[in-house]
JSON list of C-alpha atoms and ligand atoms in Angstrom, two decimals:
[
{"chain": "A", "resi": 368, "resn": "MET", "atom": "CA", "xyz": [119.23, 141.35, 97.43]},
{"chain": "A", "resi": 369, "resn": "THR", "atom": "CA", "xyz": [118.83, 138.27, 96.02]},
{"chain": "A", "resi": 370, "resn": "ASN", "atom": "CA", "xyz": [120.17, 134.34, 97.38]},
{"chain": "A", "resi": 371, "resn": "VAL", "atom": "CA", "xyz": [120.13, 132.72, 93.73]},
{"chain": "A", "resi": 372, "resn": "ILE", "atom": "CA", "xyz": [122.16, 134.05, 90.84]},
{"chain": "A", "resi": 373, "resn": "PRO", "atom": "CA", "xyz": [119.95, 134.21, 88.43]},
{"chain": "A", "resi": 374, "resn": "GLY", "atom": "CA", "xyz": [121.90, 135.51, 85.61]},
{"chain": "A", "resi": 375, "resn": "GLY", "atom": "CA", "xyz": [124.22, 133.51, 86.70]},
{"chain": "A", "resi": 376, "resn": "VAL", "atom": "CA", "xyz": [127.19, 135.52, 87.49]},
{"chain": "A", "resi": 377, "resn": "GLY", "atom": "CA", "xyz": [130.55, 134.42, 86.21]},
{"chain": "A", "resi": 378, "resn": "ARG", "atom": "CA", "xyz": [131.20, 133.52, 82.76]},
{"chain": "A", "resi": 379, "resn": "VAL", "atom": "CA", "xyz": [134.22, 132.04, 82.79]},
{"chain": "A", "resi": 380, "resn": "SER", "atom": "CA", "xyz": [132.94, 129.34, 85.05]},
{"chain": "A", "resi": 381, "resn": "PRO", "atom": "CA", "xyz": [129.58, 131.30, 86.93]},
{"chain": "A", "resi": 382, "resn": "CYS", "atom": "CA", "xyz": [129.02, 131.21, 89.97]},
{"chain": "A", "resi": 383, "resn": "ARG", "atom": "CA", "xyz": [126.07, 129.07, 92.20]},
{"chain": "A", "resi": 384, "resn": "LEU", "atom": "CA", "xyz": [124.70, 127.78, 95.16]},
{"chain": "A", "resi": 385, "resn": "VAL", "atom": "CA", "xyz": [125.80, 123.99, 96.12]},
{"chain": "A", "resi": 386, "resn": "ASP", "atom": "CA", "xyz": [123.83, 121.69, 98.57]},
{"chain": "A", "resi": 387, "resn": "LEU", "atom": "CA", "xyz": [126.22, 119.80, 100.64]},
{"chain": "A", "resi": 388, "resn": "PRO", "atom": "CA", "xyz": [124.99, 116.54, 102.27]},
{"chain": "A", "resi": 389, "resn": "GLU", "atom": "CA", "xyz": [123.31, 116.70, 105.61]},
{"chain": "A", "resi": 390, "resn": "HIS", "atom": "CA", "xyz": [122.84, 113.94, 108.04]},
{"chain": "A", "resi": 391, "resn": "SER", "atom": "CA", "xyz": [120.19, 114.90, 110.82]},
{"chain": "A", "resi": 392, "resn": "ASP", "atom": "CA", "xyz": [119.20, 112.56, 113.82]},
{"chain": "A", "resi": 393, "resn": "PRO", "atom": "CA", "xyz": [118.25, 112.42, 117.35]},
{"chain": "A", "resi": 394, "resn": "ARG", "atom": "CA", "xyz": [122.07, 113.70, 118.18]},
{"chain": "A", "resi": 395, "resn": "GLY", "atom": "CA", "xyz": [122.38, 116.68, 116.03]},
{"chain": "A", "resi": 396, "resn": "LYS", "atom": "CA", "xyz": [123.69, 117.60, 111.78]},
{"chain": "A", "resi": 397, "resn": "LEU", "atom": "CA", "xyz": [126.35, 116.63, 110.52]},
{"chain": "A", "resi": 398, "resn": "THR", "atom": "CA", "xyz": [127.32, 118.39, 107.52]},
{"chain": "A", "resi": 399, "resn": "VAL", "atom": "CA", "xyz": [129.64, 116.00, 104.74]},
{"chain": "A", "resi": 400, "resn": "VAL", "atom": "CA", "xyz": [132.65, 118.27, 102.90]},
{"chain": "A", "resi": 401, "resn": "GLN", "atom": "CA", "xyz": [133.68, 115.65, 100.11]},
{"chain": "A", "resi": 402, "resn": "PRO", "atom": "CA", "xyz": [135.11, 116.23, 96.62]},
{"chain": "A", "resi": 403, "resn": "GLY", "atom": "CA", "xyz": [132.42, 115.19, 94.40]},
{"chain": "A", "resi": 404, "resn": "LYS", "atom": "CA", "xyz": [129.08, 116.01, 96.74]},
{"chain": "A", "resi": 405, "resn": "GLY", "atom": "CA", "xyz": [128.27, 119.01, 95.27]},
{"chain": "A", "resi": 406, "resn": "ILE", "atom": "CA", "xyz": [132.03, 120.24, 95.10]},
{"chain": "A", "resi": 407, "resn": "ASP", "atom": "CA", "xyz": [133.57, 119.61, 91.50]},
{"chain": "A", "resi": 408, "resn": "PHE", "atom": "CA", "xyz": [137.00, 119.87, 92.19]},
{"chain": "A", "resi": 409, "resn": "GLU", "atom": "CA", "xyz": [139.80, 118.83, 94.22]},
{"chain": "A", "resi": 410, "resn": "ILE", "atom": "CA", "xyz": [140.18, 120.82, 97.46]},
{"chain": "A", "resi": 411, "resn": "ARG", "atom": "CA", "xyz": [143.67, 121.52, 98.17]},
{"chain": "A", "resi": 412, "resn": "ARG", "atom": "CA", "xyz": [143.56, 124.21, 100.94]},
{"chain": "A", "resi": 413, "resn": "ALA", "atom": "CA", "xyz": [140.92, 125.05, 103.84]},
{"chain": "A", "resi": 414, "resn": "TYR", "atom": "CA", "xyz": [140.77, 128.29, 105.55]},
{"chain": "A", "resi": 415, "resn": "TYR", "atom": "CA", "xyz": [138.12, 129.82, 108.10]},
{"chain": "A", "resi": 416, "resn": "ILE", "atom": "CA", "xyz": [137.91, 133.29, 109.44]},
{"chain": "A", "resi": 417, "resn": "HIS", "atom": "CA", "xyz": [136.24, 133.99, 112.39]},
{"chain": "A", "resi": 418, "resn": "HIS", "atom": "CA", "xyz": [136.97, 137.26, 115.55]},
{"chain": "A", "resi": 419, "resn": "ILE", "atom": "CA", "xyz": [135.24, 139.11, 112.77]},
{"chain": "A", "resi": 420, "resn": "PRO", "atom": "CA", "xyz": [134.88, 142.45, 114.24]},
{"chain": "A", "resi": 421, "resn": "GLN", "atom": "CA", "xyz": [131.89, 144.47, 114.29]},
{"chain": "A", "resi": 422, "resn": "GLY", "atom": "CA", "xyz": [131.19, 146.21, 110.64]},
{"chain": "A", "resi": 423, "resn": "ALA", "atom": "CA", "xyz": [134.55, 144.35, 108.99]},
{"chain": "A", "resi": 424, "resn": "GLU", "atom": "CA", "xyz": [134.62, 143.80, 105.83]},
{"chain": "A", "resi": 425, "resn": "ARG", "atom": "CA", "xyz": [136.98, 140.75, 103.44]},
{"chain": "A", "resi": 426, "resn": "GLY", "atom": "CA", "xyz": [137.69, 140.63, 100.63]},
{"chain": "A", "resi": 427, "resn": "ALA", "atom": "CA", "xyz": [138.51, 142.94, 98.00]},
{"chain": "A", "resi": 428, "resn": "HIS", "atom": "CA", "xyz": [140.01, 140.78, 95.29]},
{"chain": "A", "resi": 429, "resn": "GLY", "atom": "CA", "xyz": [139.60, 138.21, 92.13]},
{"chain": "A", "resi": 430, "resn": "HIS", "atom": "CA", "xyz": [141.00, 134.89, 91.16]},
{"chain": "A", "resi": 431, "resn": "ARG", "atom": "CA", "xyz": [142.70, 134.25, 87.53]},
{"chain": "A", "resi": 432, "resn": "ARG", "atom": "CA", "xyz": [142.91, 130.49, 87.96]},
{"chain": "A", "resi": 433, "resn": "LEU", "atom": "CA", "xyz": [141.05, 129.73, 92.01]},
{"chain": "A", "resi": 434, "resn": "ARG", "atom": "CA", "xyz": [137.76, 127.95, 92.06]},
{"chain": "A", "resi": 435, "resn": "GLN", "atom": "CA", "xyz": [136.28, 128.18, 96.12]},
{"chain": "A", "resi": 436, "resn": "VAL", "atom": "CA", "xyz": [133.39, 127.30, 97.97]},
{"chain": "A", "resi": 437, "resn": "ILE", "atom": "CA", "xyz": [131.73, 129.79, 100.89]},
{"chain": "A", "resi": 438, "resn": "VAL", "atom": "CA", "xyz": [130.04, 128.45, 103.49]},
{"chain": "A", "resi": 439, "resn": "ALA", "atom": "CA", "xyz": [129.11, 130.19, 106.34]},
{"chain": "A", "resi": 440, "resn": "VAL", "atom": "CA", "xyz": [130.02, 127.26, 109.01]},
{"chain": "A", "resi": 441, "resn": "HIS", "atom": "CA", "xyz": [128.00, 129.67, 111.73]},
{"chain": "A", "resi": 442, "resn": "GLY", "atom": "CA", "xyz": [126.25, 132.84, 111.66]},
{"chain": "A", "resi": 443, "resn": "SER", "atom": "CA", "xyz": [125.81, 134.17, 108.58]},
{"chain": "A", "resi": 444, "resn": "PHE", "atom": "CA", "xyz": [127.31, 136.88, 106.06]},
{"chain": "A", "resi": 445, "resn": "ASP", "atom": "CA", "xyz": [126.90, 138.26, 102.50]},
{"chain": "A", "resi": 446, "resn": "VAL", "atom": "CA", "xyz": [128.91, 137.44, 99.53]},
{"chain": "A", "resi": 447, "resn": "VAL", "atom": "CA", "xyz": [129.12, 140.44, 96.53]},
{"chain": "A", "resi": 448, "resn": "VAL", "atom": "CA", "xyz": [130.18, 138.79, 93.54]},
{"chain": "A", "resi": 449, "resn": "ASP", "atom": "CA", "xyz": [130.49, 140.77, 90.00]},
{"chain": "A", "resi": 450, "resn": "ASP", "atom": "CA", "xyz": [132.16, 139.34, 86.90]},
{"chain": "A", "resi": 451, "resn": "GLY", "atom": "CA", "xyz": [132.54, 142.59, 85.36]},
{"chain": "A", "resi": 452, "resn": "PHE", "atom": "CA", "xyz": [128.95, 142.54, 83.91]},
{"chain": "A", "resi": 453, "resn": "THR", "atom": "CA", "xyz": [126.93, 141.99, 86.88]},
{"chain": "A", "resi": 454, "resn": "GLN", "atom": "CA", "xyz": [126.53, 141.90, 90.28]},
{"chain": "A", "resi": 455, "resn": "ASP", "atom": "CA", "xyz": [125.01, 139.84, 92.99]},
{"chain": "A", "resi": 456, "resn": "LYS", "atom": "CA", "xyz": [124.54, 139.39, 95.88]},
{"chain": "A", "resi": 457, "resn": "VAL", "atom": "CA", "xyz": [123.83, 135.63, 98.21]},
{"chain": "A", "resi": 458, "resn": "THR", "atom": "CA", "xyz": [123.27, 135.54, 101.77]},
{"chain": "A", "resi": 459, "resn": "LEU", "atom": "CA", "xyz": [125.12, 132.42, 103.94]},
{"chain": "A", "resi": 460, "resn": "ASP", "atom": "CA", "xyz": [123.41, 131.93, 106.72]},
{"chain": "A", "resi": 461, "resn": "ASN", "atom": "CA", "xyz": [123.14, 128.03, 106.48]},
{"chain": "A", "resi": 462, "resn": "PRO", "atom": "CA", "xyz": [126.10, 125.13, 107.05]},
{"chain": "A", "resi": 463, "resn": "SER", "atom": "CA", "xyz": [124.94, 122.66, 104.45]},
{"chain": "A", "resi": 464, "resn": "ARG", "atom": "CA", "xyz": [124.76, 125.20, 101.64]},
{"chain": "A", "resi": 465, "resn": "GLY", "atom": "CA", "xyz": [127.35, 127.05, 100.85]},
{"chain": "A", "resi": 466, "resn": "LEU", "atom": "CA", "xyz": [128.48, 129.60, 96.91]},
{"chain": "A", "resi": 467, "resn": "TYR", "atom": "CA", "xyz": [130.55, 128.23, 94.50]},
{"chain": "A", "resi": 468, "resn": "VAL", "atom": "CA", "xyz": [132.74, 130.81, 93.04]},
{"chain": "A", "resi": 469, "resn": "GLY", "atom": "CA", "xyz": [134.92, 129.94, 89.68]},
{"chain": "A", "resi": 470, "resn": "PRO", "atom": "CA", "xyz": [137.74, 132.32, 88.36]},
{"chain": "A", "resi": 471, "resn": "MET", "atom": "CA", "xyz": [137.52, 136.01, 87.31]},
{"chain": "A", "resi": 472, "resn": "VAL", "atom": "CA", "xyz": [134.77, 136.57, 89.80]},
{"chain": "A", "resi": 473, "resn": "TRP", "atom": "CA", "xyz": [135.60, 139.89, 92.16]},
{"chain": "A", "resi": 474, "resn": "ARG", "atom": "CA", "xyz": [134.02, 139.57, 95.97]},
{"chain": "A", "resi": 475, "resn": "ASP", "atom": "CA", "xyz": [133.86, 140.98, 98.70]},
{"chain": "A", "resi": 476, "resn": "MET", "atom": "CA", "xyz": [132.69, 139.58, 102.36]},
{"chain": "A", "resi": 477, "resn": "ILE", "atom": "CA", "xyz": [129.85, 141.74, 104.05]},
{"chain": "A", "resi": 478, "resn": "ASP", "atom": "CA", "xyz": [127.43, 142.36, 107.33]},
{"chain": "A", "resi": 479, "resn": "PHE", "atom": "CA", "xyz": [129.49, 139.78, 109.30]},
{"chain": "A", "resi": 480, "resn": "ALA", "atom": "CA", "xyz": [126.87, 138.84, 111.76]},
{"chain": "A", "resi": 481, "resn": "PRO", "atom": "CA", "xyz": [128.80, 138.45, 115.56]},
{"chain": "A", "resi": 482, "resn": "GLY", "atom": "CA", "xyz": [130.03, 134.82, 116.37]},
{"chain": "A", "resi": 483, "resn": "THR", "atom": "CA", "xyz": [130.15, 134.05, 112.83]},
{"chain": "A", "resi": 484, "resn": "VAL", "atom": "CA", "xyz": [132.95, 131.48, 111.64]},
{"chain": "A", "resi": 485, "resn": "GLY", "atom": "CA", "xyz": [133.31, 131.39, 107.30]},
{"chain": "A", "resi": 486, "resn": "LEU", "atom": "CA", "xyz": [135.18, 128.34, 106.09]},
{"chain": "A", "resi": 487, "resn": "TRP", "atom": "CA", "xyz": [137.07, 128.53, 102.62]},
{"chain": "A", "resi": 488, "resn": "LEU", "atom": "CA", "xyz": [137.67, 125.28, 100.43]},
{"chain": "A", "resi": 489, "resn": "VAL", "atom": "CA", "xyz": [139.35, 125.72, 97.54]},
{"chain": "A", "resi": 490, "resn": "SER", "atom": "CA", "xyz": [141.71, 124.72, 94.42]},
{"chain": "A", "resi": 491, "resn": "GLU", "atom": "CA", "xyz": [144.95, 125.96, 94.69]},
{"chain": "A", "resi": 492, "resn": "PRO", "atom": "CA", "xyz": [147.55, 126.52, 97.56]},
{"chain": "A", "resi": 493, "resn": "TYR", "atom": "CA", "xyz": [147.84, 130.00, 98.91]},
{"chain": "A", "resi": 494, "resn": "ASP", "atom": "CA", "xyz": [149.65, 131.97, 95.35]},
{"chain": "A", "resi": 495, "resn": "GLU", "atom": "CA", "xyz": [149.60, 135.90, 95.81]},
{"chain": "A", "resi": 496, "resn": "THR", "atom": "CA", "xyz": [150.47, 136.41, 91.93]},
{"chain": "A", "resi": 497, "resn": "GLU", "atom": "CA", "xyz": [147.17, 134.97, 91.77]},
{"chain": "A", "resi": 498, "resn": "TYR", "atom": "CA", "xyz": [145.07, 137.01, 92.69]},
{"chain": "A", "resi": 499, "resn": "TYR", "atom": "CA", "xyz": [143.24, 140.40, 91.31]},
{"chain": "A", "resi": 500, "resn": "ARG", "atom": "CA", "xyz": [143.84, 143.42, 94.32]},
{"chain": "A", "resi": 501, "resn": "ASP", "atom": "CA", "xyz": [143.41, 146.05, 91.83]},
{"chain": "A", "resi": 502, "resn": "TYR", "atom": "CA", "xyz": [139.31, 146.11, 90.61]},
{"chain": "A", "resi": 503, "resn": "GLU", "atom": "CA", "xyz": [140.60, 148.13, 87.39]},
{"chain": "A", "resi": 504, "resn": "THR", "atom": "CA", "xyz": [142.89, 145.74, 86.66]},
{"chain": "A", "resi": 505, "resn": "PHE", "atom": "CA", "xyz": [140.58, 142.94, 87.08]},
{"chain": "A", "resi": 506, "resn": "LEU", "atom": "CA", "xyz": [137.88, 144.71, 84.79]},
{"chain": "A", "resi": 507, "resn": "ARG", "atom": "CA", "xyz": [140.24, 145.04, 81.98]},
{"chain": "A", "resi": 508, "resn": "ASP", "atom": "CA", "xyz": [141.74, 141.28, 82.02]},
{"chain": "A", "resi": 509, "resn": "ALA", "atom": "CA", "xyz": [137.47, 139.99, 82.74]},
{"chain": "A", "resi": 510, "resn": "LYS", "atom": "CA", "xyz": [136.24, 141.80, 79.67]},
{"chain": "A", "resi": 511, "resn": "ALA", "atom": "CA", "xyz": [139.81, 141.02, 78.27]},
{"chain": "A", "resi": 512, "resn": "MET", "atom": "CA", "xyz": [138.90, 137.08, 78.53]},
{"chain": "A", "resi": 513, "resn": "THR", "atom": "CA", "xyz": [135.14, 136.90, 77.84]},
{"chain": "A", "resi": 514, "resn": "GLY", "atom": "CA", "xyz": [135.74, 139.40, 74.40]},
{"chain": "A", "resi": 515, "resn": "ASP", "atom": "CA", "xyz": [133.84, 142.34, 75.99]},
{"chain": "A", "resi": 516, "resn": "LEU", "atom": "CA", "xyz": [135.91, 144.95, 75.26]},
{"chain": "A", "resi": 517, "resn": "ARG", "atom": "CA", "xyz": [133.75, 147.53, 75.33]},
{"chain": "B", "resi": 1673, "resn": "T46", "atom": "C1", "xyz": [139.36, 135.26, 100.49]},
{"chain": "B", "resi": 1673, "resn": "T46", "atom": "C2", "xyz": [139.02, 135.78, 102.09]},
{"chain": "B", "resi": 1673, "resn": "T46", "atom": "C3", "xyz": [137.83, 135.06, 102.70]},
{"chain": "B", "resi": 1673, "resn": "T46", "atom": "C4", "xyz": [148.02, 132.75, 104.10]},
{"chain": "B", "resi": 1673, "resn": "T46", "atom": "O1", "xyz": [149.37, 132.72, 104.92]},
{"chain": "B", "resi": 1673, "resn": "T46", "atom": "N1", "xyz": [147.75, 131.35, 103.62]},
{"chain": "B", "resi": 1673, "resn": "T46", "atom": "C5", "xyz": [146.31, 131.78, 103.29]},
{"chain": "B", "resi": 1673, "resn": "T46", "atom": "O2", "xyz": [145.69, 130.43, 102.65]},
{"chain": "B", "resi": 1673, "resn": "T46", "atom": "C6", "xyz": [145.37, 132.37, 103.11]},
{"chain": "B", "resi": 1673, "resn": "T46", "atom": "C7", "xyz": [144.06, 132.77, 102.49]},
{"chain": "B", "resi": 1673, "resn": "T46", "atom": "C8", "xyz": [145.73, 133.94, 103.24]},
{"chain": "B", "resi": 1673, "resn": "T46", "atom": "N2", "xyz": [147.29, 134.39, 104.28]},
{"chain": "B", "resi": 1673, "resn": "T46", "atom": "C9", "xyz": [147.37, 135.34, 104.89]},
{"chain": "B", "resi": 1673, "resn": "T46", "atom": "C10", "xyz": [148.01, 136.04, 103.80]},
{"chain": "B", "resi": 1673, "resn": "T46", "atom": "C11", "xyz": [147.86, 137.29, 104.98]},
{"chain": "B", "resi": 1673, "resn": "T46", "atom": "O3", "xyz": [148.73, 137.70, 105.32]},
{"chain": "B", "resi": 1673, "resn": "T46", "atom": "O4", "xyz": [146.57, 135.45, 105.92]},
{"chain": "B", "resi": 1673, "resn": "T46", "atom": "C12", "xyz": [147.05, 136.93, 105.73]},
{"chain": "B", "resi": 1673, "resn": "T46", "atom": "C13", "xyz": [145.68, 137.61, 105.99]},
{"chain": "B", "resi": 1673, "resn": "T46", "atom": "O5", "xyz": [145.12, 136.94, 104.36]},
{"chain": "B", "resi": 1673, "resn": "T46", "atom": "P1", "xyz": [144.40, 137.95, 103.08]},
{"chain": "B", "resi": 1673, "resn": "T46", "atom": "O6", "xyz": [145.17, 139.15, 103.00]},
{"chain": "B", "resi": 1673, "resn": "T46", "atom": "O7", "xyz": [143.96, 137.88, 101.38]},
{"chain": "B", "resi": 1673, "resn": "T46", "atom": "O8", "xyz": [143.43, 138.13, 103.96]},
{"chain": "B", "resi": 1673, "resn": "T46", "atom": "P2", "xyz": [141.62, 138.35, 102.72]},
{"chain": "B", "resi": 1673, "resn": "T46", "atom": "O9", "xyz": [140.82, 138.50, 103.90]},
{"chain": "B", "resi": 1673, "resn": "T46", "atom": "O10", "xyz": [141.84, 139.41, 101.96]},
{"chain": "B", "resi": 1673, "resn": "T46", "atom": "O11", "xyz": [141.33, 136.87, 102.47]},
{"chain": "B", "resi": 1673, "resn": "T46", "atom": "C14", "xyz": [141.14, 135.88, 102.32]},
{"chain": "B", "resi": 1673, "resn": "T46", "atom": "C15", "xyz": [141.74, 134.78, 101.26]},
{"chain": "B", "resi": 1673, "resn": "T46", "atom": "O12", "xyz": [142.81, 135.51, 100.93]},
{"chain": "B", "resi": 1673, "resn": "T46", "atom": "C16", "xyz": [140.62, 135.34, 100.08]},
{"chain": "B", "resi": 1673, "resn": "T46", "atom": "O13", "xyz": [140.63, 134.14, 99.08]},
{"chain": "B", "resi": 1673, "resn": "T46", "atom": "O14", "xyz": [138.46, 134.79, 100.45]},
{"chain": "B", "resi": 1673, "resn": "T46", "atom": "O15", "xyz": [140.04, 135.84, 103.34]}
]
């Protein structure tokens, strides 16, 4: 397992870790989410997941256009990213460090610690037609889009 994206998973728009500005003083820490400060898209929607049952997994989909930054605001979980060619697993456990995931990346969220709260900052309104829910269809389109038709 790694905590970086060494080969650059995401042929269309590479995944990467994003540091959000953190302000620390004796009262605690404050993390800022602001476009232009680690986030290079307009945030048009946010949602968070919580009360995650032990052993639950989420994701199992890809997006055609959507860009997002995923943050473990509390607790931790792993994100498995797969662009149809390369896979990696990233552990999110720092509220001031997010994972950027661009279009044409299949993702699974696994191994949630008890009490985890995960925040998603995303570039598009919710649109189910924009999802890939079938891995074989995702794979076919990912290979065609990047010119690899093997
Ligand atoms: C992701 C993971 C972590 C909405 O009405 N609006 C929304 O913005 C979203 C994200 C969901 N929903 C509804 C649609 C479903 O009835 O909430 C229900 C659960 O959504 P979904 O089945 O898409 O849940 P996941 O875990 O498969 O995926 C969601 C996000 O869609 C996805 O982008 O990364 O949470």
